[in-house]
PDB file of N, CA and C in Angstrom:
ATOM      1  N   MET A   1     103.189  90.521  89.364  1.00 88.00           N
ATOM      2  CA  MET A   1     104.238  90.199  88.416  1.00 88.00           C
ATOM      3  C   MET A   1     105.153  89.118  88.975  1.00 88.00           C
ATOM      4  N   GLN A   2     105.426  89.183  90.261  1.00 89.00           N
ATOM      5  CA  GLN A   2     106.290  88.156  90.844  1.00 89.00           C
ATOM      6  C   GLN A   2     105.693  86.776  90.655  1.00 89.00           C
ATOM      7  N   ILE A   3     104.436  86.635  90.950  1.00 90.00           N
ATOM      8  CA  ILE A   3     103.785  85.335  90.852  1.00 90.00           C
ATOM      9  C   ILE A   3     103.701  84.884  89.399  1.00 90.00           C
ATOM     10  N   LEU A   4     103.404  85.802  88.503  1.00 92.00           N
ATOM     11  CA  LEU A   4     103.229  85.453  87.102  1.00 92.00           C
ATOM     12  C   LEU A   4     104.542  85.159  86.369  1.00 92.00           C
ATOM     13  N   THR A   5     105.659  85.691  86.882  1.00 92.00           N
ATOM     14  CA  THR A   5     106.931  85.512  86.181  1.00 92.00           C
ATOM     15  C   THR A   5     107.987  84.751  86.982  1.00 92.00           C
ATOM     16  N   GLY A   6     107.812  84.653  88.293  1.00 90.00           N
ATOM     17  CA  GLY A   6     108.823  84.022  89.132  1.00 90.00           C
ATOM     18  C   GLY A   6     110.020  84.916  89.389  1.00 90.00           C
ATOM     19  N   ALA A   7     109.905  86.187  89.057  1.00 91.00           N
ATOM     20  CA  ALA A   7     111.014  87.127  89.232  1.00 91.00           C
ATOM     21  C   ALA A   7     111.119  87.574  90.687  1.00 91.00           C
ATOM     22  N   ARG A   8     112.292  88.041  91.043  1.00 89.00           N
ATOM     23  CA  ARG A   8     112.512  88.586  92.377  1.00 89.00           C
ATOM     24  C   ARG A   8     111.839  89.952  92.498  1.00 89.00           C
ATOM     25  N   LEU A   9     111.487  90.320  93.728  1.00 90.00           N
ATOM     26  CA  LEU A   9     110.792  91.579  93.975  1.00 90.00           C
ATOM     27  C   LEU A   9     111.573  92.770  93.427  1.00 90.00           C
ATOM     28  N   GLY A  10     112.871  92.819  93.684  1.00 89.00           N
ATOM     29  CA  GLY A  10     113.686  93.934  93.206  1.00 89.00           C
ATOM     30  C   GLY A  10     113.692  94.046  91.692  1.00 89.00           C
ATOM     31  N   GLU A  11     113.711  92.901  91.019  1.00 90.00           N
ATOM     32  CA  GLU A  11     113.686  92.901  89.551  1.00 90.00           C
ATOM     33  C   GLU A  11     112.362  93.469  89.040  1.00 90.00           C
ATOM     34  N   VAL A  12     111.279  93.102  89.707  1.00 93.00           N
ATOM     35  CA  VAL A  12     109.956  93.581  89.293  1.00 93.00           C
ATOM     36  C   VAL A  12     109.822  95.080  89.544  1.00 93.00           C
ATOM     37  N   LEU A  13     110.197  95.522  90.743  1.00 92.00           N
ATOM     38  CA  LEU A  13     110.033  96.935  91.089  1.00 92.00           C
ATOM     39  C   LEU A  13     110.931  97.844  90.256  1.00 92.00           C
ATOM     40  N   GLN A  14     112.075  97.348  89.818  1.00 92.00           N
ATOM     41  CA  GLN A  14     113.000  98.165  89.031  1.00 92.00           C
ATOM     42  C   GLN A  14     112.836  97.973  87.529  1.00 92.00           C
ATOM     43  N   ALA A  15     111.759  97.321  87.131  1.00 94.00           N
ATOM     44  CA  ALA A  15     111.530  97.082  85.705  1.00 94.00           C
ATOM     45  C   ALA A  15     111.143  98.376  84.994  1.00 94.00           C
ATOM     46  N   GLY A  16     111.894  98.687  83.972  1.00 94.00           N
ATOM     47  CA  GLY A  16     111.569  99.846  83.144  1.00 94.00           C
ATOM     48  C   GLY A  16     110.541  99.461  82.089  1.00 94.00           C
ATOM     49  N   ARG A  17     109.754 100.419  81.689  1.00 95.00           N
ATOM     50  CA  ARG A  17     108.743 100.135  80.669  1.00 95.00           C
ATOM     51  C   ARG A  17     109.373  99.640  79.371  1.00 95.00           C
ATOM     52  N   ASP A  18     110.561 100.151  79.067  1.00 94.00           N
ATOM     53  CA  ASP A  18     111.219  99.773  77.816  1.00 94.00           C
ATOM     54  C   ASP A  18     111.798  98.355  77.848  1.00 94.00           C
ATOM     55  N   ALA A  19     111.759  97.701  79.011  1.00 96.00           N
ATOM     56  CA  ALA A  19     112.272  96.331  79.124  1.00 96.00           C
ATOM     57  C   ALA A  19     111.263  95.303  78.618  1.00 96.00           C
ATOM     58  N   PHE A  20     110.047  95.744  78.293  1.00 97.00           N
ATOM     59  CA  PHE A  20     109.007  94.815  77.859  1.00 97.00           C
ATOM     60  C   PHE A  20     108.755  94.964  76.367  1.00 97.00           C
ATOM     61  N   ASP A  21     108.895  93.854  75.669  1.00 96.00           N
ATOM     62  CA  ASP A  21     108.553  93.809  74.249  1.00 96.00           C
ATOM     63  C   ASP A  21     107.163  93.183  74.180  1.00 96.00           C
ATOM     64  N   LEU A  22     106.157  94.040  74.136  1.00 95.00           N
ATOM     65  CA  LEU A  22     104.778  93.568  74.194  1.00 95.00           C
ATOM     66  C   LEU A  22     104.356  92.831  72.927  1.00 95.00           C
ATOM     67  N   GLU A  23     104.972  93.152  71.814  1.00 95.00           N
ATOM     68  CA  GLU A  23     104.638  92.456  70.569  1.00 95.00           C
ATOM     69  C   GLU A  23     105.122  91.003  70.600  1.00 95.00           C
ATOM     70  N   ARG A  24     106.311  90.799  71.121  1.00 96.00           N
ATOM     71  CA  ARG A  24     106.873  89.442  71.211  1.00 96.00           C
ATOM     72  C   ARG A  24     106.477  88.741  72.501  1.00 96.00           C
ATOM     73  N   GLY A  25     105.960  89.498  73.484  1.00 96.00           N
ATOM     74  CA  GLY A  25     105.577  88.909  74.766  1.00 96.00           C
ATOM     75  C   GLY A  25     106.764  88.489  75.597  1.00 96.00           C
ATOM     76  N   VAL A  26     107.788  89.379  75.658  1.00 97.00           N
ATOM     77  CA  VAL A  26     109.028  89.051  76.370  1.00 97.00           C
ATOM     78  C   VAL A  26     109.429  90.211  77.276  1.00 97.00           C
ATOM     79  N   TRP A  27     109.923  89.857  78.458  1.00 96.00           N
ATOM     80  CA  TRP A  27     110.515  90.828  79.381  1.00 96.00           C
ATOM     81  C   TRP A  27     112.016  90.629  79.292  1.00 96.00           C
ATOM     82  N   ILE A  28     112.726  91.663  78.889  1.00 94.00           N
ATOM     83  CA  ILE A  28     114.186  91.594  78.771  1.00 94.00           C
ATOM     84  C   ILE A  28     114.768  92.277  80.007  1.00 94.00           C
ATOM     85  N   LYS A  29     115.229  91.442  80.946  1.00 91.00           N
ATOM     86  CA  LYS A  29     115.780  91.969  82.189  1.00 91.00           C
ATOM     87  C   LYS A  29     117.259  92.269  81.974  1.00 91.00           C
ATOM     88  N   PRO A  30     117.684  93.522  82.186  1.00 87.00           N
ATOM     89  CA  PRO A  30     119.093  93.874  81.990  1.00 87.00           C
ATOM     90  C   PRO A  30     119.997  93.195  83.023  1.00 87.00           C
ATOM     91  N   SER A  31     121.218  92.951  82.627  1.00 84.00           N
ATOM     92  CA  SER A  31     122.159  92.213  83.469  1.00 84.00           C
ATOM     93  C   SER A  31     122.381  92.871  84.832  1.00 84.00           C
ATOM     94  N   HIS A  32     122.361  94.184  84.910  1.00 82.00           N
ATOM     95  CA  HIS A  32     122.629  94.845  86.188  1.00 82.00           C
ATOM     96  C   HIS A  32     121.469  94.702  87.180  1.00 82.00           C
ATOM     97  N   GLN A  33     120.356  94.119  86.744  1.00 78.00           N
ATOM     98  CA  GLN A  33     119.222  93.930  87.652  1.00 78.00           C
ATOM     99  C   GLN A  33     118.968  92.460  87.990  1.00 78.00           C
ATOM    100  N   THR A  34     119.792  91.556  87.496  1.00 77.00           N
ATOM    101  CA  THR A  34     119.570  90.136  87.760  1.00 77.00           C
ATOM    102  C   THR A  34     120.637  89.584  88.703  1.00 77.00           C
ATOM    103  N   LYS A  35     120.286  88.531  89.414  1.00 79.00           N
ATOM    104  CA  LYS A  35     121.211  87.919  90.359  1.00 79.00           C
ATOM    105  C   LYS A  35     122.426  87.332  89.641  1.00 79.00           C
ATOM    106  N   GLN A  36     122.209  86.753  88.474  1.00 81.00           N
ATOM    107  CA  GLN A  36     123.300  86.127  87.723  1.00 81.00           C
ATOM    108  C   GLN A  36     124.147  87.135  86.951  1.00 81.00           C
ATOM    109  N   ARG A  37     123.738  88.385  86.965  1.00 84.00           N
ATOM    110  CA  ARG A  37     124.459  89.463  86.265  1.00 84.00           C
ATOM    111  C   ARG A  37     124.566  89.204  84.766  1.00 84.00           C
ATOM    112  N   ARG A  38     123.485  88.661  84.203  1.00 87.00           N
ATOM    113  CA  ARG A  38     123.431  88.489  82.752  1.00 87.00           C
ATOM    114  C   ARG A  38     122.016  88.829  82.281  1.00 87.00           C
ATOM    115  N   THR A  39     121.926  89.298  81.066  1.00 90.00           N
ATOM    116  CA  THR A  39     120.632  89.661  80.496  1.00 90.00           C
ATOM    117  C   THR A  39     119.760  88.413  80.383  1.00 90.00           C
ATOM    118  N   GLU A  40     118.513  88.550  80.794  1.00 89.00           N
ATOM    119  CA  GLU A  40     117.583  87.429  80.734  1.00 89.00           C
ATOM    120  C   GLU A  40     116.373  87.816  79.893  1.00 89.00           C
ATOM    121  N   HIS A  41     115.923  86.881  79.072  1.00 92.00           N
ATOM    122  CA  HIS A  41     114.710  87.068  78.271  1.00 92.00           C
ATOM    123  C   HIS A  41     113.634  86.173  78.870  1.00 92.00           C
ATOM    124  N   VAL A  42     112.635  86.793  79.491  1.00 94.00           N
ATOM    125  CA  VAL A  42     111.585  86.045  80.174  1.00 94.00           C
ATOM    126  C   VAL A  42     110.319  86.075  79.328  1.00 94.00           C
ATOM    127  N   PRO A  43     109.875  84.910  78.847  1.00 95.00           N
ATOM    128  CA  PRO A  43     108.616  84.883  78.104  1.00 95.00           C
ATOM    129  C   PRO A  43     107.458  85.201  79.056  1.00 95.00           C
ATOM    130  N   LEU A  44     106.539  86.023  78.610  1.00 96.00           N
ATOM    131  CA  LEU A  44     105.405  86.418  79.438  1.00 96.00           C
ATOM    132  C   LEU A  44     104.179  85.568  79.110  1.00 96.00           C
ATOM    133  N   SER A  45     103.515  85.087  80.155  1.00 95.00           N
ATOM    134  CA  SER A  45     102.261  84.365  79.969  1.00 95.00           C
ATOM    135  C   SER A  45     101.205  85.363  79.495  1.00 95.00           C
ATOM    136  N   VAL A  46     100.099  84.864  79.048  1.00 95.00           N
ATOM    137  CA  VAL A  46      99.000  85.739  78.608  1.00 95.00           C
ATOM    138  C   VAL A  46      98.585  86.666  79.751  1.00 95.00           C
ATOM    139  N   GLN A  47      98.512  86.117  80.962  1.00 94.00           N
ATOM    140  CA  GLN A  47      98.114  86.916  82.121  1.00 94.00           C
ATOM    141  C   GLN A  47      99.138  88.007  82.422  1.00 94.00           C
ATOM    142  N   ALA A  48     100.419  87.661  82.384  1.00 94.00           N
ATOM    143  CA  ALA A  48     101.469  88.648  82.642  1.00 94.00           C
ATOM    144  C   ALA A  48     101.476  89.718  81.563  1.00 94.00           C
ATOM    145  N   LEU A  49     101.305  89.306  80.330  1.00 94.00           N
ATOM    146  CA  LEU A  49     101.267  90.252  79.210  1.00 94.00           C
ATOM    147  C   LEU A  49     100.079  91.205  79.352  1.00 94.00           C
ATOM    148  N   ASP A  50      98.920  90.673  79.737  1.00 94.00           N
ATOM    149  CA  ASP A  50      97.744  91.518  79.967  1.00 94.00           C
ATOM    150  C   ASP A  50      97.999  92.517  81.088  1.00 94.00           C
ATOM    151  N   LEU A  51      98.627  92.063  82.161  1.00 93.00           N
ATOM    152  CA  LEU A  51      98.915  92.932  83.297  1.00 93.00           C
ATOM    153  C   LEU A  51      99.868  94.059  82.896  1.00 93.00           C
ATOM    154  N   VAL A  52     100.963  93.699  82.241  1.00 94.00           N
ATOM    155  CA  VAL A  52     101.944  94.701  81.821  1.00 94.00           C
ATOM    156  C   VAL A  52     101.316  95.693  80.844  1.00 94.00           C
ATOM    157  N   SER A  53     100.548  95.195  79.895  1.00 94.00           N
ATOM    158  CA  SER A  53      99.888  96.075  78.916  1.00 94.00           C
ATOM    159  C   SER A  53      98.940  97.038  79.607  1.00 94.00           C
ATOM    160  N   SER A  54      98.174  96.529  80.552  1.00 93.00           N
ATOM    161  CA  SER A  54      97.216  97.357  81.285  1.00 93.00           C
ATOM    162  C   SER A  54      97.923  98.440  82.097  1.00 93.00           C
ATOM    163  N   ILE A  55      98.980  98.068  82.797  1.00 93.00           N
ATOM    164  CA  ILE A  55      99.746  99.045  83.585  1.00 93.00           C
ATOM    165  C   ILE A  55     100.376 100.074  82.653  1.00 93.00           C
ATOM    166  N   ASP A  56     100.967  99.598  81.573  1.00 93.00           N
ATOM    167  CA  ASP A  56     101.638 100.481  80.617  1.00 93.00           C
ATOM    168  C   ASP A  56     100.672 101.527  80.053  1.00 93.00           C
ATOM    169  N   ARG A  57      99.468 101.099  79.708  1.00 93.00           N
ATOM    170  CA  ARG A  57      98.471 102.036  79.162  1.00 93.00           C
ATOM    171  C   ARG A  57      98.026 103.066  80.186  1.00 93.00           C
ATOM    172  N   SER A  58      98.064 102.700  81.469  1.00 92.00           N
ATOM    173  CA  SER A  58      97.573 103.606  82.513  1.00 92.00           C
ATOM    174  C   SER A  58      98.613 104.647  82.944  1.00 92.00           C
ATOM    175  N   LEU A  59      99.859 104.446  82.566  1.00 92.00           N
ATOM    176  CA  LEU A  59     100.924 105.366  82.991  1.00 92.00           C
ATOM    177  C   LEU A  59     101.018 106.571  82.060  1.00 92.00           C
ATOM    178  N   PRO A  60     101.398 107.719  82.609  1.00 92.00           N
ATOM    179  CA  PRO A  60     101.557 108.904  81.761  1.00 92.00           C
ATOM    180  C   PRO A  60     102.733 108.754  80.804  1.00 92.00           C
ATOM    181  N   ALA A  61     102.645 109.434  79.687  1.00 91.00           N
ATOM    182  CA  ALA A  61     103.744 109.435  78.715  1.00 91.00           C
ATOM    183  C   ALA A  61     105.001 109.965  79.403  1.00 91.00           C
ATOM    184  N   GLY A  62     106.116 109.357  79.112  1.00 91.00           N
ATOM    185  CA  GLY A  62     107.378 109.807  79.702  1.00 91.00           C
ATOM    186  C   GLY A  62     107.738 109.088  80.991  1.00 91.00           C
ATOM    187  N   GLU A  63     106.813 108.329  81.569  1.00 93.00           N
ATOM    188  CA  GLU A  63     107.136 107.563  82.780  1.00 93.00           C
ATOM    189  C   GLU A  63     108.083 106.428  82.393  1.00 93.00           C
ATOM    190  N   VAL A  64     109.173 106.305  83.117  1.00 94.00           N
ATOM    191  CA  VAL A  64     110.211 105.332  82.797  1.00 94.00           C
ATOM    192  C   VAL A  64     109.913 103.966  83.414  1.00 94.00           C
ATOM    193  N   TRP A  65     109.392 103.953  84.629  1.00 94.00           N
ATOM    194  CA  TRP A  65     109.235 102.718  85.401  1.00 94.00           C
ATOM    195  C   TRP A  65     107.849 102.121  85.237  1.00 94.00           C
ATOM    196  N   LEU A  66     107.782 100.791  85.233  1.00 93.00           N
ATOM    197  CA  LEU A  66     106.491 100.120  85.194  1.00 93.00           C
ATOM    198  C   LEU A  66     105.763 100.330  86.513  1.00 93.00           C
ATOM    199  N   PHE A  67     106.520 100.371  87.608  1.00 91.00           N
ATOM    200  CA  PHE A  67     105.963 100.638  88.934  1.00 91.00           C
ATOM    201  C   PHE A  67     106.645 101.885  89.507  1.00 91.00           C
ATOM    202  N   PRO A  68     106.170 103.065  89.117  1.00 91.00           N
ATOM    203  CA  PRO A  68     106.812 104.297  89.577  1.00 91.00           C
ATOM    204  C   PRO A  68     106.619 104.511  91.077  1.00 91.00           C
ATOM    205  N   GLY A  69     107.638 105.090  91.696  1.00 87.00           N
ATOM    206  CA  GLY A  69     107.576 105.379  93.126  1.00 87.00           C
ATOM    207  C   GLY A  69     106.962 106.734  93.393  1.00 87.00           C
ATOM    208  N   ASN A  70     106.994 107.132  94.650  1.00 83.00           N
ATOM    209  CA  ASN A  70     106.444 108.427  95.047  1.00 83.00           C
ATOM    210  C   ASN A  70     107.354 109.586  94.650  1.00 83.00           C
ATOM    211  N   LYS A  71     108.650 109.311  94.548  1.00 86.00           N
ATOM    212  CA  LYS A  71     109.596 110.346  94.146  1.00 86.00           C
ATOM    213  C   LYS A  71     109.709 110.341  92.624  1.00 86.00           C
ATOM    214  N   PRO A  72     109.600 111.486  92.000  1.00 87.00           N
ATOM    215  CA  PRO A  72     109.700 111.550  90.538  1.00 87.00           C
ATOM    216  C   PRO A  72     111.002 110.942  90.027  1.00 87.00           C
ATOM    217  N   GLY A  73     110.903 110.129  88.989  1.00 89.00           N
ATOM    218  CA  GLY A  73     112.076 109.521  88.378  1.00 89.00           C
ATOM    219  C   GLY A  73     112.616 108.308  89.114  1.00 89.00           C
ATOM    220  N   GLN A  74     111.924 107.863  90.169  1.00 91.00           N
ATOM    221  CA  GLN A  74     112.386 106.719  90.954  1.00 91.00           C
ATOM    222  C   GLN A  74     111.357 105.589  90.889  1.00 91.00           C
ATOM    223  N   PRO A  75     111.831 104.333  90.864  1.00 92.00           N
ATOM    224  CA  PRO A  75     110.880 103.217  90.896  1.00 92.00           C
ATOM    225  C   PRO A  75     110.342 103.010  92.309  1.00 92.00           C
ATOM    226  N   LEU A  76     109.271 102.271  92.413  1.00 88.00           N
ATOM    227  CA  LEU A  76     108.727 101.882  93.708  1.00 88.00           C
ATOM    228  C   LEU A  76     109.794 101.068  94.430  1.00 88.00           C
ATOM    229  N   ARG A  77     109.999 101.322  95.700  1.00 86.00           N
ATOM    230  CA  ARG A  77     111.078 100.653  96.442  1.00 86.00           C
ATOM    231  C   ARG A  77     110.586  99.496  97.305  1.00 86.00           C
ATOM    232  N   ASP A  78     109.338  99.564  97.747  1.00 82.00           N
ATOM    233  CA  ASP A  78     108.855  98.578  98.702  1.00 82.00           C
ATOM    234  C   ASP A  78     107.345  98.448  98.565  1.00 82.00           C
ATOM    235  N   ILE A  79     106.811  97.293  98.943  1.00 80.00           N
ATOM    236  CA  ILE A  79     105.366  97.103  98.857  1.00 80.00           C
ATOM    237  C   ILE A  79     104.738  96.858 100.226  1.00 80.00           C
ATOM    238  N   LYS A  80     105.474  97.103 101.299  1.00 75.00           N
ATOM    239  CA  LYS A  80     104.952  96.848 102.642  1.00 75.00           C
ATOM    240  C   LYS A  80     103.728  97.699 102.950  1.00 75.00           C
ATOM    241  N   ARG A  81     103.758  98.964 102.608  1.00 69.00           N
ATOM    242  CA  ARG A  81     102.600  99.831 102.879  1.00 69.00           C
ATOM    243  C   ARG A  81     101.362  99.336 102.153  1.00 69.00           C
ATOM    244  N   PHE A  82     101.550  98.889 100.919  1.00 64.00           N
ATOM    245  CA  PHE A  82     100.429  98.359 100.145  1.00 64.00           C
ATOM    246  C   PHE A  82      99.811  97.168 100.867  1.00 64.00           C
ATOM    247  N   TRP A  83     100.644  96.201 101.281  1.00 65.00           N
ATOM    248  CA  TRP A  83     100.126  94.997 101.928  1.00 65.00           C
ATOM    249  C   TRP A  83      99.510  95.300 103.273  1.00 65.00           C
ATOM    250  N   ARG A  84     100.072  96.234 104.007  1.00 65.00           N
ATOM    251  CA  ARG A  84      99.486  96.593 105.302  1.00 65.00           C
ATOM    252  C   ARG A  84      98.076  97.121 105.131  1.00 65.00           C
ATOM    253  N   ARG A  85      97.832  97.825 104.054  1.00 62.00           N
ATOM    254  CA  ARG A  85      96.511  98.384 103.798  1.00 62.00           C
ATOM    255  C   ARG A  85      95.491  97.289 103.505  1.00 62.00           C
ATOM    256  N   PHE A  86      95.935  96.200 102.883  1.00 60.00           N
ATOM    257  CA  PHE A  86      95.019  95.149 102.475  1.00 60.00           C
ATOM    258  C   PHE A  86      95.015  93.927 103.382  1.00 60.00           C
ATOM    259  N   TRP A  87      96.012  93.799 104.253  1.00 63.00           N
ATOM    260  CA  TRP A  87      96.096  92.635 105.118  1.00 63.00           C
ATOM    261  C   TRP A  87      94.989  92.697 106.159  1.00 63.00           C
ATOM    262  N   PRO A  88      94.234  91.604 106.370  1.00 61.00           N
ATOM    263  CA  PRO A  88      93.116  91.641 107.321  1.00 61.00           C
ATOM    264  C   PRO A  88      93.587  91.758 108.762  1.00 61.00           C
ATOM    265  N   LYS A  89      92.817  92.456 109.558  1.00 62.00           N
ATOM    266  CA  LYS A  89      93.088  92.575 110.987  1.00 62.00           C
ATOM    267  C   LYS A  89      92.317  91.461 111.704  1.00 62.00           C
ATOM    268  N   PRO A  90      92.765  91.058 112.893  1.00 62.00           N
ATOM    269  CA  PRO A  90      92.071  89.981 113.608  1.00 62.00           C
ATOM    270  C   PRO A  90      90.585  90.268 113.755  1.00 62.00           C
ATOM    271  N   GLY A  91      89.754  89.294 113.403  1.00 60.00           N
ATOM    272  CA  GLY A  91      88.309  89.438 113.527  1.00 60.00           C
ATOM    273  C   GLY A  91      87.658  90.298 112.471  1.00 60.00           C
ATOM    274  N   SER A  92      88.451  90.820 111.558  1.00 61.00           N
ATOM    275  CA  SER A  92      87.911  91.700 110.523  1.00 61.00           C
ATOM    276  C   SER A  92      87.097  90.920 109.512  1.00 61.00           C
ATOM    277  N   ARG A  93      86.120  91.575 108.949  1.00 57.00           N
ATOM    278  CA  ARG A  93      85.319  90.991 107.877  1.00 57.00           C
ATOM    279  C   ARG A  93      85.651  91.671 106.546  1.00 57.00           C
ATOM    280  N   THR A  94      86.716  92.448 106.547  1.00 59.00           N
ATOM    281  CA  THR A  94      87.088  93.189 105.349  1.00 59.00           C
ATOM    282  C   THR A  94      88.505  92.840 104.928  1.00 59.00           C
ATOM    283  N   ILE A  95      88.667  92.537 103.644  1.00 56.00           N
ATOM    284  CA  ILE A  95      89.986  92.292 103.060  1.00 56.00           C
ATOM    285  C   ILE A  95      90.104  93.194 101.851  1.00 56.00           C
ATOM    286  N   GLY A  96      90.994  94.157 101.912  1.00 56.00           N
ATOM    287  CA  GLY A  96      91.211  95.048 100.776  1.00 56.00           C
ATOM    288  C   GLY A  96      89.943  95.733 100.295  1.00 56.00           C
ATOM    289  N   GLY A  97      89.073  96.099 101.221  1.00 57.00           N
ATOM    290  CA  GLY A  97      87.853  96.803 100.861  1.00 57.00           C
ATOM    291  C   GLY A  97      86.680  95.888 100.540  1.00 57.00           C
ATOM    292  N   MET A  98      86.918  94.574 100.487  1.00 56.00           N
ATOM    293  CA  MET A  98      85.832  93.623 100.221  1.00 56.00           C
ATOM    294  C   MET A  98      85.374  93.017 101.543  1.00 56.00           C
ATOM    295  N   THR A  99      84.075  92.855 101.711  1.00 59.00           N
ATOM    296  CA  THR A  99      83.517  92.291 102.932  1.00 59.00           C
ATOM    297  C   THR A  99      83.285  90.798 102.764  1.00 59.00           C
ATOM    298  N   THR A 100      83.655  90.039 103.803  1.00 59.00           N
ATOM    299  CA  THR A 100      83.446  88.586 103.791  1.00 59.00           C
ATOM    300  C   THR A 100      82.306  88.231 104.734  1.00 59.00           C
ATOM    301  N   ASP A 101      81.794  87.015 104.640  1.00 58.00           N
ATOM    302  CA  ASP A 101      80.716  86.565 105.511  1.00 58.00           C
ATOM    303  C   ASP A 101      81.211  86.178 106.897  1.00 58.00           C
ATOM    304  N   THR A 102      82.470  85.775 106.982  1.00 55.00           N
ATOM    305  CA  THR A 102      83.009  85.334 108.268  1.00 55.00           C
ATOM    306  C   THR A 102      84.267  86.120 108.601  1.00 55.00           C
ATOM    307  N   PRO A 103      84.522  86.311 109.904  1.00 55.00           N
ATOM    308  CA  PRO A 103      85.751  87.019 110.285  1.00 55.00           C
ATOM    309  C   PRO A 103      86.985  86.213 109.913  1.00 55.00           C
ATOM    310  N   MET A 104      88.089  86.898 109.711  1.00 52.00           N
ATOM    311  CA  MET A 104      89.346  86.239 109.380  1.00 52.00           C
ATOM    312  C   MET A 104      89.850  85.468 110.590  1.00 52.00           C
ATOM    313  N   PRO A 105      90.335  84.231 110.370  1.00 52.00           N
ATOM    314  CA  PRO A 105      90.924  83.482 111.480  1.00 52.00           C
ATOM    315  C   PRO A 105      92.157  84.229 112.002  1.00 52.00           C
ATOM    316  N   PRO A 106      92.464  84.085 113.289  1.00 52.00           N
ATOM    317  CA  PRO A 106      93.618  84.786 113.859  1.00 52.00           C
ATOM    318  C   PRO A 106      94.918  84.529 113.110  1.00 52.00           C
ATOM    319  N   ILE A 107      95.127  83.306 112.598  1.00 51.00           N
ATOM    320  CA  ILE A 107      96.379  82.974 111.901  1.00 51.00           C
ATOM    321  C   ILE A 107      96.566  83.847 110.659  1.00 51.00           C
ATOM    322  N   TRP A 108      95.467  84.188 109.960  1.00 49.00           N
ATOM    323  CA  TRP A 108      95.537  85.034 108.768  1.00 49.00           C
ATOM    324  C   TRP A 108      95.839  86.466 109.143  1.00 49.00           C
ATOM    325  N   SER A 109      95.527  86.808 110.353  1.00 48.00           N
ATOM    326  CA  SER A 109      95.624  88.193 110.764  1.00 48.00           C
ATOM    327  C   SER A 109      96.969  88.548 111.363  1.00 48.00           C
ATOM    328  N   GLN A 110      97.823  87.560 111.569  1.00 49.00           N
ATOM    329  CA  GLN A 110      99.131  87.840 112.145  1.00 49.00           C
ATOM    330  C   GLN A 110     100.011  88.495 111.110  1.00 49.00           C
ATOM    331  N   ARG A 111     100.721  89.497 111.524  1.00 49.00           N
ATOM    332  CA  ARG A 111     101.646  90.199 110.622  1.00 49.00           C
ATOM    333  C   ARG A 111     103.062  89.803 110.966  1.00 49.00           C
ATOM    334  N   ALA A 112     103.837  89.626 109.939  1.00 46.00           N
ATOM    335  CA  ALA A 112     105.236  89.237 110.141  1.00 46.00           C
ATOM    336  C   ALA A 112     106.052  90.394 110.636  1.00 46.00           C
TER     337      ALA A 112
END
């Protein structure tokens, strides 16, 4: 979502399902979640709209957050664990469960 919309990580993780108007293809970010402290209407690209629709359909009824966290009623707070799981290790031939023909260069394998 960050790449598809240019939104900040916190805005994406705290996005409520009701903030998306899928018929109009717009994400309405509430003022308390934006840096400028004003409501923003973000037009969604076809790819972003497909992603949001797909996530929305996969969530149980009554779920408030587009990216629910591990604690009930709370949004996802961080994505570090997710990236650690998929980030290649030095010399690894696996990225996120997919096997490559060549090992990852050391520069790709460095973690910040």
